[in-house]
PDB file of C-alpha atoms in Angstrom:
ATOM      1  CA  MET E   1     -97.551  14.277 -11.135  1.00 32.00           C
ATOM      2  CA  ARG E   2     -98.963  15.936  -8.109  1.00 31.00           C
ATOM      3  CA  LYS E   3    -101.329  14.667  -5.471  1.00 30.00           C
ATOM      4  CA  ILE E   4    -104.286  12.454  -6.067  1.00 30.00           C
ATOM      5  CA  GLY E   5    -107.335  14.454  -4.960  1.00 32.00           C
ATOM      6  CA  VAL E   6    -110.805  13.403  -6.042  1.00 28.00           C
ATOM      7  CA  ALA E   7    -109.658  10.345  -8.038  1.00 31.00           C
ATOM      8  CA  LEU E   8    -108.013   8.732  -5.023  1.00 30.00           C
ATOM      9  CA  THR E   9    -110.993   9.560  -2.806  1.00 31.00           C
ATOM     10  CA  ALA E  10    -113.251   7.746  -5.248  1.00 32.00           C
ATOM     11  CA  LEU E  11    -110.842   4.802  -5.393  1.00 31.00           C
ATOM     12  CA  LEU E  12    -110.708   4.466  -1.629  1.00 32.00           C
ATOM     13  CA  VAL E  13    -114.495   4.634  -1.379  1.00 31.00           C
ATOM     14  CA  LEU E  14    -114.758   1.835  -3.938  1.00 31.00           C
ATOM     15  CA  THR E  15    -112.249  -0.410  -2.259  1.00 33.00           C
ATOM     16  CA  GLY E  16    -113.558   0.294   1.215  1.00 35.00           C
ATOM     17  CA  CYS E  17    -117.027  -0.750   0.119  1.00 38.00           C
ATOM     18  CA  GLY E  18    -115.814  -4.103  -1.205  1.00 41.00           C
ATOM     19  CA  GLN E  19    -115.913  -3.638  -4.964  1.00 41.00           C
ATOM     20  CA  ASN E  20    -116.868  -6.561  -7.173  1.00 39.00           C
ATOM     21  CA  ALA E  21    -114.139  -8.880  -8.399  1.00 36.00           C
ATOM     22  CA  GLY E  22    -112.248  -7.345 -11.281  1.00 37.00           C
ATOM     23  CA  GLU E  23    -114.202  -4.090 -11.213  1.00 42.00           C
ATOM     24  CA  GLY E  24    -112.842  -0.684 -10.327  1.00 61.00           C
ATOM     25  CA  GLY E  25    -109.060  -0.617 -10.448  1.00 91.00           C
ATOM     26  CA  LEU E  26    -107.906  -3.476 -12.671  1.00 96.00           C
ATOM     27  CA  LYS E  27    -110.931  -3.698 -14.956  1.00 94.00           C
ATOM     28  CA  ASP E  28    -111.046   0.073 -15.429  1.00 96.00           C
ATOM     29  CA  ALA E  29    -107.338   0.105 -16.290  1.00 97.00           C
ATOM     30  CA  MET E  30    -107.895  -2.602 -18.898  1.00 97.00           C
ATOM     31  CA  ALA E  31    -110.701  -0.494 -20.349  1.00 97.00           C
ATOM     32  CA  ALA E  32    -108.259   2.414 -20.783  1.00 96.00           C
ATOM     33  CA  VAL E  33    -105.985   0.662 -23.323  1.00 97.00           C
ATOM     34  CA  SER E  34    -106.557  -0.814 -26.745  1.00 96.00           C
ATOM     35  CA  GLY E  35    -107.307  -4.516 -26.908  1.00 96.00           C
ATOM     36  CA  GLU E  36    -105.616  -4.760 -30.288  1.00 90.00           C
ATOM     37  CA  GLY E  37    -101.854  -4.687 -30.215  1.00 92.00           C
ATOM     38  CA  PRO E  38     -99.195  -4.787 -27.501  1.00 96.00           C
ATOM     39  CA  ALA E  39    -101.508  -4.875 -24.453  1.00 97.00           C
ATOM     40  CA  ALA E  40    -102.811  -8.272 -25.538  1.00 96.00           C
ATOM     41  CA  ALA E  41     -99.305  -9.694 -25.191  1.00 97.00           C
ATOM     42  CA  TYR E  42     -98.415  -8.062 -21.876  1.00 98.00           C
ATOM     43  CA  PHE E  43    -100.362  -5.866 -19.443  1.00 98.00           C
ATOM     44  CA  GLU E  44     -98.985  -4.700 -16.092  1.00 98.00           C
ATOM     45  CA  TYR E  45    -100.981  -2.683 -13.584  1.00 98.00           C
ATOM     46  CA  GLY E  46    -100.316  -0.915 -10.300  1.00 97.00           C
ATOM     47  CA  GLU E  47    -101.846   1.600  -7.930  1.00 95.00           C
ATOM     48  CA  PRO E  48     -99.249   3.991  -6.491  1.00 94.00           C
ATOM     49  CA  ALA E  49    -102.037   5.851  -4.693  1.00 93.00           C
ATOM     50  CA  TRP E  50    -103.066   2.757  -2.745  1.00 92.00           C
ATOM     51  CA  TRP E  51     -99.563   2.081  -1.486  1.00 93.00           C
ATOM     52  CA  ARG E  52     -98.947   5.742  -0.593  1.00 91.00           C
ATOM     53  CA  ASP E  53    -102.107   5.748   1.489  1.00 91.00           C
ATOM     54  CA  LEU E  54    -100.823   2.707   3.396  1.00 91.00           C
ATOM     55  CA  GLY E  55     -97.544   4.465   4.090  1.00 90.00           C
ATOM     56  CA  VAL E  56     -95.384   2.433   1.724  1.00 90.00           C
ATOM     57  CA  LYS E  57     -92.305   4.513   0.934  1.00 82.00           C
ATOM     58  CA  PRO E  58     -88.535   4.065   0.927  1.00 78.00           C
ATOM     59  CA  GLY E  59     -87.049   4.187   4.411  1.00 70.00           C
ATOM     60  CA  ALA E  60     -90.163   2.959   6.205  1.00 69.00           C
ATOM     61  CA  ASP E  61     -89.049  -0.336   7.782  1.00 75.00           C
ATOM     62  CA  GLN E  62     -92.546  -1.724   8.276  1.00 74.00           C
ATOM     63  CA  ALA E  63     -93.368  -1.047   4.614  1.00 83.00           C
ATOM     64  CA  ARG E  64     -90.182  -2.508   3.134  1.00 88.00           C
ATOM     65  CA  ARG E  65     -91.684  -5.804   1.982  1.00 90.00           C
ATOM     66  CA  TRP E  66     -94.402  -3.946   0.051  1.00 94.00           C
ATOM     67  CA  LEU E  67     -92.020  -1.649  -1.860  1.00 92.00           C
ATOM     68  CA  PRO E  68     -91.836  -3.881  -4.986  1.00 92.00           C
ATOM     69  CA  ALA E  69     -95.635  -3.703  -5.279  1.00 94.00           C
ATOM     70  CA  SER E  70     -95.621   0.100  -5.037  1.00 93.00           C
ATOM     71  CA  VAL E  71     -93.875   0.345  -8.435  1.00 94.00           C
ATOM     72  CA  SER E  72     -95.987  -2.296 -10.158  1.00 96.00           C
ATOM     73  CA  GLY E  73     -97.283  -0.971 -13.464  1.00 96.00           C
ATOM     74  CA  LEU E  74     -94.112   0.983 -14.215  1.00 95.00           C
ATOM     75  CA  GLY E  75     -92.570  -1.910 -16.137  1.00 94.00           C
ATOM     76  CA  SER E  76     -88.993  -1.229 -17.230  1.00 91.00           C
ATOM     77  CA  LEU E  77     -89.261   2.356 -15.942  1.00 92.00           C
ATOM     78  CA  ALA E  78     -89.505   1.193 -12.323  1.00 92.00           C
ATOM     79  CA  THR E  79     -85.760   1.399 -11.732  1.00 90.00           C
ATOM     80  CA  ALA E  80     -85.693   4.947 -13.143  1.00 90.00           C
ATOM     81  CA  ALA E  81     -88.735   6.230 -11.250  1.00 90.00           C
ATOM     82  CA  ALA E  82     -86.722   8.148  -8.637  1.00 89.00           C
ATOM     83  CA  ALA E  83     -84.717  10.017 -11.282  1.00 92.00           C
ATOM     84  CA  LEU E  84     -87.599  10.911 -13.613  1.00 93.00           C
ATOM     85  CA  PRO E  85     -89.162  13.863 -11.713  1.00 94.00           C
ATOM     86  CA  GLU E  86     -86.133  16.169 -11.702  1.00 93.00           C
ATOM     87  CA  THR E  87     -85.110  15.391 -15.268  1.00 93.00           C
ATOM     88  CA  THR E  88     -88.481  15.084 -17.021  1.00 94.00           C
ATOM     89  CA  GLY E  89     -91.112  16.473 -14.638  1.00 94.00           C
ATOM     90  CA  MET E  90     -92.818  13.049 -14.643  1.00 95.00           C
ATOM     91  CA  THR E  91     -93.545  11.546 -11.227  1.00 93.00           C
ATOM     92  CA  PRO E  92     -95.227   8.191 -11.916  1.00 91.00           C
ATOM     93  CA  THR E  93     -95.129   7.111  -8.268  1.00 90.00           C
ATOM     94  CA  ALA E  94     -97.292  10.132  -7.356  1.00 91.00           C
ATOM     95  CA  GLY E  95    -100.124   9.089  -9.669  1.00 92.00           C
ATOM     96  CA  THR E  96    -103.312   7.154  -9.036  1.00 94.00           C
ATOM     97  CA  ARG E  97    -102.461   4.231 -11.312  1.00 96.00           C
ATOM     98  CA  ALA E  98     -99.645   3.019 -13.541  1.00 97.00           C
ATOM     99  CA  ILE E  99     -99.932   0.849 -16.655  1.00 98.00           C
ATOM    100  CA  SER E 100     -97.330  -0.692 -18.934  1.00 97.00           C
ATOM    101  CA  ILE E 101     -98.144  -2.710 -22.030  1.00 98.00           C
ATOM    102  CA  GLY E 102     -96.276  -4.754 -24.585  1.00 96.00           C
ATOM    103  CA  VAL E 103     -92.831  -6.297 -24.852  1.00 93.00           C
ATOM    104  CA  PRO E 104     -89.740  -4.655 -26.384  1.00 87.00           C
ATOM    105  CA  PRO E 105     -89.679  -2.984 -28.796  1.00 85.00           C
ATOM    106  CA  GLN E 106     -93.465  -2.532 -28.707  1.00 91.00           C
ATOM    107  CA  GLN E 107     -93.712  -1.150 -25.169  1.00 93.00           C
ATOM    108  CA  ALA E 108     -95.739   1.770 -23.825  1.00 96.00           C
ATOM    109  CA  PHE E 109     -96.378   3.271 -20.404  1.00 97.00           C
ATOM    110  CA  ARG E 110     -99.159   5.329 -18.878  1.00 96.00           C
ATOM    111  CA  PHE E 111     -99.401   7.148 -15.546  1.00 95.00           C
ATOM    112  CA  ASP E 112    -102.779   8.623 -14.549  1.00 96.00           C
ATOM    113  CA  GLY E 113    -103.244  11.347 -11.937  1.00 94.00           C
ATOM    114  CA  ASP E 114    -102.802  15.084 -11.520  1.00 93.00           C
ATOM    115  CA  VAL E 115     -99.977  16.217 -13.808  1.00 94.00           C
ATOM    116  CA  ASP E 116     -98.050  19.483 -14.141  1.00 95.00           C
ATOM    117  CA  ALA E 117     -98.222  19.216 -17.909  1.00 95.00           C
ATOM    118  CA  ASP E 118     -96.431  22.506 -18.573  1.00 96.00           C
ATOM    119  CA  ALA E 119     -93.463  21.446 -16.441  1.00 96.00           C
ATOM    120  CA  VAL E 120     -93.174  18.114 -18.286  1.00 96.00           C
ATOM    121  CA  ARG E 121     -93.335  19.801 -21.694  1.00 95.00           C
ATOM    122  CA  LYS E 122     -90.706  22.387 -20.764  1.00 96.00           C
ATOM    123  CA  LYS E 123     -88.272  19.809 -19.407  1.00 95.00           C
ATOM    124  CA  LEU E 124     -88.699  17.496 -22.408  1.00 94.00           C
ATOM    125  CA  ALA E 125     -88.284  20.414 -24.825  1.00 95.00           C
ATOM    126  CA  ALA E 126     -85.084  21.411 -23.019  1.00 94.00           C
ATOM    127  CA  LEU E 127     -83.827  17.850 -23.564  1.00 91.00           C
ATOM    128  CA  GLY E 128     -84.484  18.134 -27.295  1.00 90.00           C
ATOM    129  CA  ALA E 129     -88.023  16.782 -27.778  1.00 92.00           C
ATOM    130  CA  LYS E 130     -90.033  18.354 -30.599  1.00 92.00           C
ATOM    131  CA  PRO E 131     -93.815  18.884 -30.888  1.00 93.00           C
ATOM    132  CA  ARG E 132     -95.430  16.190 -33.004  1.00 89.00           C
ATOM    133  CA  GLU E 133     -98.935  14.809 -33.575  1.00 86.00           C
ATOM    134  CA  MET E 134     -99.175  11.070 -32.860  1.00 81.00           C
ATOM    135  CA  GLY E 135    -102.372   9.150 -33.520  1.00 74.00           C
ATOM    136  CA  GLY E 136    -104.476  12.288 -33.261  1.00 82.00           C
ATOM    137  CA  HIS E 137    -102.789  13.373 -30.013  1.00 85.00           C
ATOM    138  CA  ASP E 138    -100.525  16.381 -29.605  1.00 89.00           C
ATOM    139  CA  GLY E 139     -97.255  15.248 -28.060  1.00 92.00           C
ATOM    140  CA  LEU E 140     -93.493  15.539 -28.046  1.00 93.00           C
ATOM    141  CA  SER E 141     -90.989  13.255 -29.691  1.00 91.00           C
ATOM    142  CA  PHE E 142     -87.238  12.809 -29.743  1.00 89.00           C
ATOM    143  CA  SER E 143     -87.490  11.056 -33.122  1.00 84.00           C
ATOM    144  CA  PRO E 144     -90.409  10.302 -35.471  1.00 78.00           C
ATOM    145  CA  GLY E 145     -90.128   6.522 -35.381  1.00 72.00           C
ATOM    146  CA  ASP E 146     -88.650   3.928 -33.068  1.00 66.00           C
ATOM    147  CA  GLU E 147     -85.002   4.860 -33.515  1.00 70.00           C
ATOM    148  CA  ILE E 148     -82.769   4.463 -30.456  1.00 65.00           C
ATOM    149  CA  ASP E 149     -80.188   7.159 -29.824  1.00 69.00           C
ATOM    150  CA  LEU E 150     -77.805   5.539 -27.352  1.00 65.00           C
ATOM    151  CA  SER E 151     -75.959   8.843 -26.946  1.00 68.00           C
ATOM    152  CA  ARG E 152     -79.060  10.406 -25.363  1.00 69.00           C
ATOM    153  CA  ALA E 153     -79.120   9.489 -21.682  1.00 71.00           C
ATOM    154  CA  ILE E 154     -82.261  11.063 -20.232  1.00 82.00           C
ATOM    155  CA  VAL E 155     -81.901   9.136 -16.998  1.00 84.00           C
ATOM    156  CA  PRO E 156     -79.897   5.985 -16.207  1.00 83.00           C
ATOM    157  CA  GLY E 157     -81.717   2.865 -17.364  1.00 78.00           C
ATOM    158  CA  VAL E 158     -83.883   4.664 -19.929  1.00 83.00           C
ATOM    159  CA  THR E 159     -83.123   4.199 -23.613  1.00 78.00           C
ATOM    160  CA  ASN E 160     -86.045   4.930 -25.937  1.00 84.00           C
ATOM    161  CA  GLN E 161     -88.991   4.355 -23.554  1.00 89.00           C
ATOM    162  CA  LEU E 162     -89.572   8.130 -23.574  1.00 91.00           C
ATOM    163  CA  ASN E 163     -89.106   8.554 -27.320  1.00 91.00           C
ATOM    164  CA  GLN E 164     -92.757   9.543 -27.819  1.00 93.00           C
ATOM    165  CA  VAL E 165     -94.723  11.375 -25.101  1.00 95.00           C
ATOM    166  CA  VAL E 166     -98.286  12.618 -24.757  1.00 96.00           C
ATOM    167  CA  VAL E 167     -98.975  14.675 -21.638  1.00 95.00           C
ATOM    168  CA  THR E 168    -102.196  16.248 -20.351  1.00 94.00           C
ATOM    169  CA  ASP E 169    -103.313  17.549 -16.968  1.00 95.00           C
ATOM    170  CA  SER E 170    -104.464  14.041 -16.034  1.00 95.00           C
ATOM    171  CA  LEU E 171    -101.989  11.603 -17.617  1.00 95.00           C
ATOM    172  CA  VAL E 172     -98.593  10.993 -19.130  1.00 96.00           C
ATOM    173  CA  ALA E 173     -98.223   8.352 -21.856  1.00 96.00           C
ATOM    174  CA  THR E 174     -94.836   7.348 -23.252  1.00 95.00           C
ATOM    175  CA  ALA E 175     -93.548   4.806 -25.759  1.00 94.00           C
ATOM    176  CA  SER E 176     -90.670   3.984 -28.044  1.00 89.00           C
ATOM    177  CA  ALA E 177     -92.812   4.343 -31.179  1.00 88.00           C
ATOM    178  CA  PRO E 178     -96.124   5.959 -32.216  1.00 88.00           C
ATOM    179  CA  ASP E 179     -98.164   2.751 -32.563  1.00 91.00           C
ATOM    180  CA  PRO E 180     -97.774   1.424 -28.987  1.00 94.00           C
ATOM    181  CA  LEU E 181     -98.259   4.984 -27.709  1.00 94.00           C
ATOM    182  CA  THR E 182    -101.636   5.127 -29.444  1.00 93.00           C
ATOM    183  CA  SER E 183    -102.523   1.709 -27.993  1.00 95.00           C
ATOM    184  CA  VAL E 184    -101.869   2.732 -24.389  1.00 96.00           C
ATOM    185  CA  LEU E 185    -104.194   5.724 -24.859  1.00 95.00           C
ATOM    186  CA  GLY E 186    -107.181   3.525 -25.712  1.00 94.00           C
ATOM    187  CA  GLY E 187    -109.060   2.268 -28.735  1.00 89.00           C
ATOM    188  CA  GLU E 188    -112.471   1.292 -30.102  1.00 91.00           C
ATOM    189  CA  THR E 189    -112.007  -2.194 -28.650  1.00 95.00           C
ATOM    190  CA  THR E 190    -110.336  -2.201 -25.255  1.00 97.00           C
ATOM    191  CA  LEU E 191    -108.614  -5.006 -23.420  1.00 97.00           C
ATOM    192  CA  ALA E 192    -111.589  -5.179 -21.028  1.00 96.00           C
ATOM    193  CA  ASP E 193    -113.912  -5.814 -23.999  1.00 96.00           C
ATOM    194  CA  LYS E 194    -112.161  -9.083 -24.876  1.00 97.00           C
ATOM    195  CA  PRO E 195    -113.891 -11.977 -23.081  1.00 96.00           C
ATOM    196  CA  ALA E 196    -110.691 -13.882 -22.254  1.00 97.00           C
ATOM    197  CA  TYR E 197    -109.108 -10.843 -20.597  1.00 97.00           C
ATOM    198  CA  ALA E 198    -112.332  -9.911 -18.822  1.00 96.00           C
ATOM    199  CA  ALA E 199    -112.402 -13.449 -17.420  1.00 97.00           C
ATOM    200  CA  MET E 200    -108.827 -13.022 -16.226  1.00 97.00           C
ATOM    201  CA  ALA E 201    -109.769  -9.778 -14.445  1.00 97.00           C
ATOM    202  CA  ALA E 202    -112.704 -11.522 -12.764  1.00 96.00           C
ATOM    203  CA  CYS E 203    -110.358 -14.277 -11.590  1.00 97.00           C
ATOM    204  CA  LEU E 204    -107.723 -11.897 -10.201  1.00 97.00           C
ATOM    205  CA  GLY E 205    -110.348  -9.849  -8.378  1.00 95.00           C
ATOM    206  CA  ASP E 206    -109.557  -6.935  -6.085  1.00 94.00           C
ATOM    207  CA  VAL E 207    -105.815  -6.515  -6.640  1.00 97.00           C
ATOM    208  CA  ALA E 208    -103.545  -3.471  -6.350  1.00 95.00           C
ATOM    209  CA  ALA E 209    -100.827  -5.006  -8.546  1.00 97.00           C
ATOM    210  CA  ALA E 210    -101.259  -7.379 -11.465  1.00 98.00           C
ATOM    211  CA  THR E 211     -99.652  -8.768 -14.610  1.00 98.00           C
ATOM    212  CA  ILE E 212    -101.473 -10.519 -17.471  1.00 98.00           C
ATOM    213  CA  MET E 213     -99.559 -12.036 -20.370  1.00 97.00           C
ATOM    214  CA  THR E 214     -99.697 -14.591 -23.135  1.00 96.00           C
ATOM    215  CA  PRO E 215     -97.302 -17.554 -23.071  1.00 94.00           C
ATOM    216  CA  SER E 216     -93.981 -16.941 -24.800  1.00 86.00           C
ATOM    217  CA  PRO E 217     -93.381 -18.918 -26.887  1.00 85.00           C
ATOM    218  CA  PRO E 218     -97.072 -19.588 -27.627  1.00 85.00           C
ATOM    219  CA  SER E 219     -98.515 -22.636 -25.911  1.00 86.00           C
ATOM    220  CA  GLY E 220    -101.085 -25.036 -27.243  1.00 89.00           C
ATOM    221  CA  THR E 221    -102.436 -25.652 -23.744  1.00 96.00           C
ATOM    222  CA  VAL E 222    -102.528 -22.224 -22.024  1.00 97.00           C
ATOM    223  CA  THR E 223    -103.981 -19.022 -23.482  1.00 97.00           C
ATOM    224  CA  LEU E 224    -103.253 -16.511 -20.708  1.00 98.00           C
ATOM    225  CA  TYR E 225    -101.417 -16.233 -17.405  1.00 98.00           C
ATOM    226  CA  GLY E 226    -102.294 -13.701 -14.729  1.00 98.00           C
ATOM    227  CA  VAL E 227    -100.816 -12.930 -11.312  1.00 98.00           C
ATOM    228  CA  GLY E 228    -101.854 -10.358  -8.756  1.00 98.00           C
ATOM    229  CA  LEU E 229    -101.458  -9.076  -5.216  1.00 98.00           C
ATOM    230  CA  ARG E 230    -104.648  -8.559  -3.266  1.00 97.00           C
ATOM    231  CA  ARG E 231    -104.997  -5.280  -1.399  1.00 94.00           C
ATOM    232  CA  PRO E 232    -103.734  -5.549   2.176  1.00 93.00           C
ATOM    233  CA  ALA E 233    -105.835  -3.799   4.794  1.00 89.00           C
ATOM    234  CA  ASP E 234    -102.681  -2.643   6.567  1.00 89.00           C
ATOM    235  CA  LEU E 235     -98.940  -3.183   6.524  1.00 90.00           C
ATOM    236  CA  ASN E 236     -99.107  -6.049   9.025  1.00 91.00           C
ATOM    237  CA  ASP E 237    -101.211  -8.239   6.733  1.00 93.00           C
ATOM    238  CA  ARG E 238     -99.695 -11.354   5.203  1.00 95.00           C
ATOM    239  CA  PRO E 239     -99.526 -10.876   1.421  1.00 96.00           C
ATOM    240  CA  VAL E 240    -102.067 -12.828  -0.605  1.00 98.00           C
ATOM    241  CA  ASN E 241    -101.084 -13.648  -4.185  1.00 98.00           C
ATOM    242  CA  VAL E 242    -103.518 -14.787  -6.860  1.00 98.00           C
ATOM    243  CA  ILE E 243    -102.480 -16.943  -9.803  1.00 98.00           C
ATOM    244  CA  CYS E 244    -104.896 -17.314 -12.710  1.00 98.00           C
ATOM    245  CA  VAL E 245    -104.409 -19.630 -15.685  1.00 98.00           C
ATOM    246  CA  LEU E 246    -106.713 -19.661 -18.699  1.00 98.00           C
ATOM    247  CA  PRO E 247    -106.188 -22.996 -20.468  1.00 97.00           C
ATOM    248  CA  ALA E 248    -107.266 -23.884 -23.962  1.00 96.00           C
ATOM    249  CA  ALA E 249    -110.729 -25.454 -23.661  1.00 93.00           C
ATOM    250  CA  SER E 250    -109.466 -28.867 -24.798  1.00 94.00           C
ATOM    251  CA  ALA E 251    -106.656 -28.808 -22.215  1.00 96.00           C
ATOM    252  CA  THR E 252    -108.561 -27.606 -19.143  1.00 96.00           C
ATOM    253  CA  ALA E 253    -108.624 -30.943 -17.316  1.00 97.00           C
ATOM    254  CA  ASP E 254    -104.947 -31.696 -17.978  1.00 97.00           C
ATOM    255  CA  VAL E 255    -103.725 -28.223 -16.989  1.00 97.00           C
ATOM    256  CA  GLU E 256    -105.880 -28.224 -13.848  1.00 97.00           C
ATOM    257  CA  ARG E 257    -104.529 -31.621 -12.834  1.00 97.00           C
ATOM    258  CA  ALA E 258    -100.944 -30.472 -13.312  1.00 97.00           C
ATOM    259  CA  LEU E 259    -101.446 -27.216 -11.409  1.00 97.00           C
ATOM    260  CA  THR E 260    -103.322 -28.638  -8.447  1.00 97.00           C
ATOM    261  CA  ILE E 261    -100.907 -31.518  -7.984  1.00 96.00           C
ATOM    262  CA  ARG E 262     -97.725 -29.451  -8.287  1.00 96.00           C
ATOM    263  CA  LEU E 263     -98.680 -26.109  -6.738  1.00 97.00           C
ATOM    264  CA  THR E 264     -99.267 -27.183  -3.131  1.00 97.00           C
ATOM    265  CA  PRO E 265     -97.436 -26.405   0.140  1.00 97.00           C
ATOM    266  CA  THR E 266     -95.628 -29.742  -0.220  1.00 96.00           C
ATOM    267  CA  GLY E 267     -94.980 -29.395  -3.952  1.00 95.00           C
ATOM    268  CA  SER E 268     -91.366 -29.249  -5.086  1.00 93.00           C
ATOM    269  CA  MET E 269     -89.603 -26.009  -6.023  1.00 90.00           C
ATOM    270  CA  ARG E 270     -86.867 -27.914  -7.838  1.00 80.00           C
ATOM    271  CA  ASP E 271     -83.829 -27.397  -5.597  1.00 73.00           C
ATOM    272  CA  GLY E 272     -85.401 -24.626  -3.508  1.00 79.00           C
ATOM    273  CA  GLY E 273     -87.440 -26.763  -1.139  1.00 86.00           C
ATOM    274  CA  THR E 274     -91.238 -26.778  -1.236  1.00 95.00           C
ATOM    275  CA  TYR E 275     -93.820 -24.082  -1.948  1.00 96.00           C
ATOM    276  CA  GLY E 276     -94.844 -24.282   1.695  1.00 96.00           C
ATOM    277  CA  LYS E 277     -91.549 -22.574   2.516  1.00 95.00           C
ATOM    278  CA  HIS E 278     -93.063 -19.415   1.017  1.00 96.00           C
ATOM    279  CA  ALA E 279     -96.817 -20.060   0.960  1.00 97.00           C
ATOM    280  CA  PRO E 280     -98.054 -22.278   3.792  1.00 97.00           C
ATOM    281  CA  GLU E 281    -101.632 -21.865   2.546  1.00 98.00           C
ATOM    282  CA  ILE E 282    -102.560 -22.555  -1.096  1.00 98.00           C
ATOM    283  CA  ALA E 283    -106.178 -22.940  -2.223  1.00 98.00           C
ATOM    284  CA  HIS E 284    -107.397 -23.887  -5.713  1.00 98.00           C
ATOM    285  CA  ASP E 285    -110.701 -23.191  -7.432  1.00 98.00           C
ATOM    286  CA  ARG E 286    -112.224 -22.286 -10.789  1.00 97.00           C
ATOM    287  CA  VAL E 287    -113.725 -19.005 -12.022  1.00 96.00           C
ATOM    288  CA  THR E 288    -116.176 -19.090 -14.917  1.00 94.00           C
ATOM    289  CA  SER E 289    -116.833 -15.944 -16.930  1.00 91.00           C
ATOM    290  CA  ASP E 290    -118.532 -15.665 -20.317  1.00 86.00           C
ATOM    291  CA  ASP E 291    -117.868 -19.313 -21.244  1.00 89.00           C
ATOM    292  CA  HIS E 292    -114.225 -19.092 -20.132  1.00 95.00           C
ATOM    293  CA  THR E 293    -112.994 -21.277 -17.295  1.00 96.00           C
ATOM    294  CA  VAL E 294    -110.015 -19.826 -15.456  1.00 98.00           C
ATOM    295  CA  LEU E 295    -108.032 -21.916 -12.981  1.00 98.00           C
ATOM    296  CA  ARG E 296    -107.150 -20.021  -9.809  1.00 98.00           C
ATOM    297  CA  ALA E 297    -104.667 -20.586  -7.005  1.00 98.00           C
ATOM    298  CA  VAL E 298    -104.659 -18.293  -3.959  1.00 98.00           C
ATOM    299  CA  LEU E 299    -101.385 -18.225  -2.038  1.00 98.00           C
ATOM    300  CA  THR E 300    -101.165 -16.787   1.472  1.00 98.00           C
ATOM    301  CA  LEU E 301     -97.501 -15.990   1.945  1.00 97.00           C
ATOM    302  CA  ASN E 302     -95.415 -16.166   5.109  1.00 95.00           C
ATOM    303  CA  ASP E 303     -93.938 -13.152   6.896  1.00 89.00           C
ATOM    304  CA  THR E 304     -90.698 -12.941   4.920  1.00 90.00           C
ATOM    305  CA  THR E 305     -91.473 -13.907   1.315  1.00 94.00           C
ATOM    306  CA  ASN E 306     -91.458 -11.198  -1.355  1.00 94.00           C
ATOM    307  CA  ALA E 307     -94.967  -9.775  -1.669  1.00 96.00           C
ATOM    308  CA  LEU E 308     -94.786 -10.312  -5.442  1.00 97.00           C
ATOM    309  CA  PHE E 309     -93.831 -13.985  -5.181  1.00 97.00           C
ATOM    310  CA  ALA E 310     -96.326 -15.016  -7.882  1.00 97.00           C
ATOM    311  CA  ASN E 311     -94.865 -12.400 -10.234  1.00 96.00           C
ATOM    312  CA  GLN E 312     -91.447 -13.916  -9.644  1.00 96.00           C
ATOM    313  CA  MET E 313     -92.834 -17.343 -10.506  1.00 96.00           C
ATOM    314  CA  LEU E 314     -94.213 -15.989 -13.773  1.00 96.00           C
ATOM    315  CA  ALA E 315     -91.002 -14.137 -14.666  1.00 94.00           C
ATOM    316  CA  ARG E 316     -88.841 -17.227 -13.957  1.00 94.00           C
ATOM    317  CA  GLY E 317     -91.048 -19.513 -16.031  1.00 94.00           C
ATOM    318  CA  ASP E 318     -92.165 -21.541 -13.011  1.00 94.00           C
ATOM    319  CA  LEU E 319     -95.865 -21.183 -13.845  1.00 95.00           C
ATOM    320  CA  GLN E 320     -95.259 -22.387 -17.354  1.00 94.00           C
ATOM    321  CA  THR E 321     -93.558 -25.468 -15.938  1.00 93.00           C
ATOM    322  CA  LEU E 322     -96.265 -26.077 -13.341  1.00 95.00           C
ATOM    323  CA  THR E 323     -99.058 -25.977 -15.937  1.00 96.00           C
ATOM    324  CA  LYS E 324     -97.404 -28.220 -18.503  1.00 93.00           C
ATOM    325  CA  PRO E 325     -99.461 -31.454 -18.700  1.00 90.00           C
TER     326      PRO E 325
END
């Protein structure tokens, strides 16, 4: 992918003018994928363009703490991002936005921005990909289904995430199988059309990195979890994380009580001290959207904590523990 151009200009105008909560970046990204299928289980979003504009890049000392956020949305391809351009022609970190949906084996990835589509096609064809129509889209595929060829090492850390590829002048979409690939390219009903997910977007607000997922295993008390990183104005800002929890209607009071009692600066982090060690300021409130009540915690982090601290909490299962009545 090449430079951003008009799309980034429009994005920066939106964010500079104080876009409405959940509109623009995150909500538009949710409207770009199907609401039926893998995105409903897991949706990860990032804005490489935003972080590039702030000067976040490897080797920049002042930007180091923000580097994890700059690859948000790449999912399991994040560790391979540096190797992808030379081998495949794909440069996800040079796009305007990045989206990953689903959990293995139903994963898919999408990178929007200016793309040298011919270069991507030529490199993939040289690696052995064949032209194939997938869900009405012309693409390339290393195999027709979701088979994994462990002898094919496209880049280190990539197995079958690039098995199916659709590339145009404005996006690259990849997946292990045709169905999740079709889902990441959109659908009649999008994720943004589903009231619960729209409420989650409204709760997260103006974020440049976000993850929304269902509990695994399913919970009878919580429907959705969401975490996000609000846009910093500059690299010297303290990171602000947003945690959003959509409880089952019958469990709202119990989940809210558990979250507000446990997730405080003095709340225990098991053997790791208190949350105040990482987030000296934690504020709780509620966001109501289309008859859904989402519980929100806003964490202002200290100067050394990972900017994606809330994402770490979600990945470790800490949020699930905090919200258990």
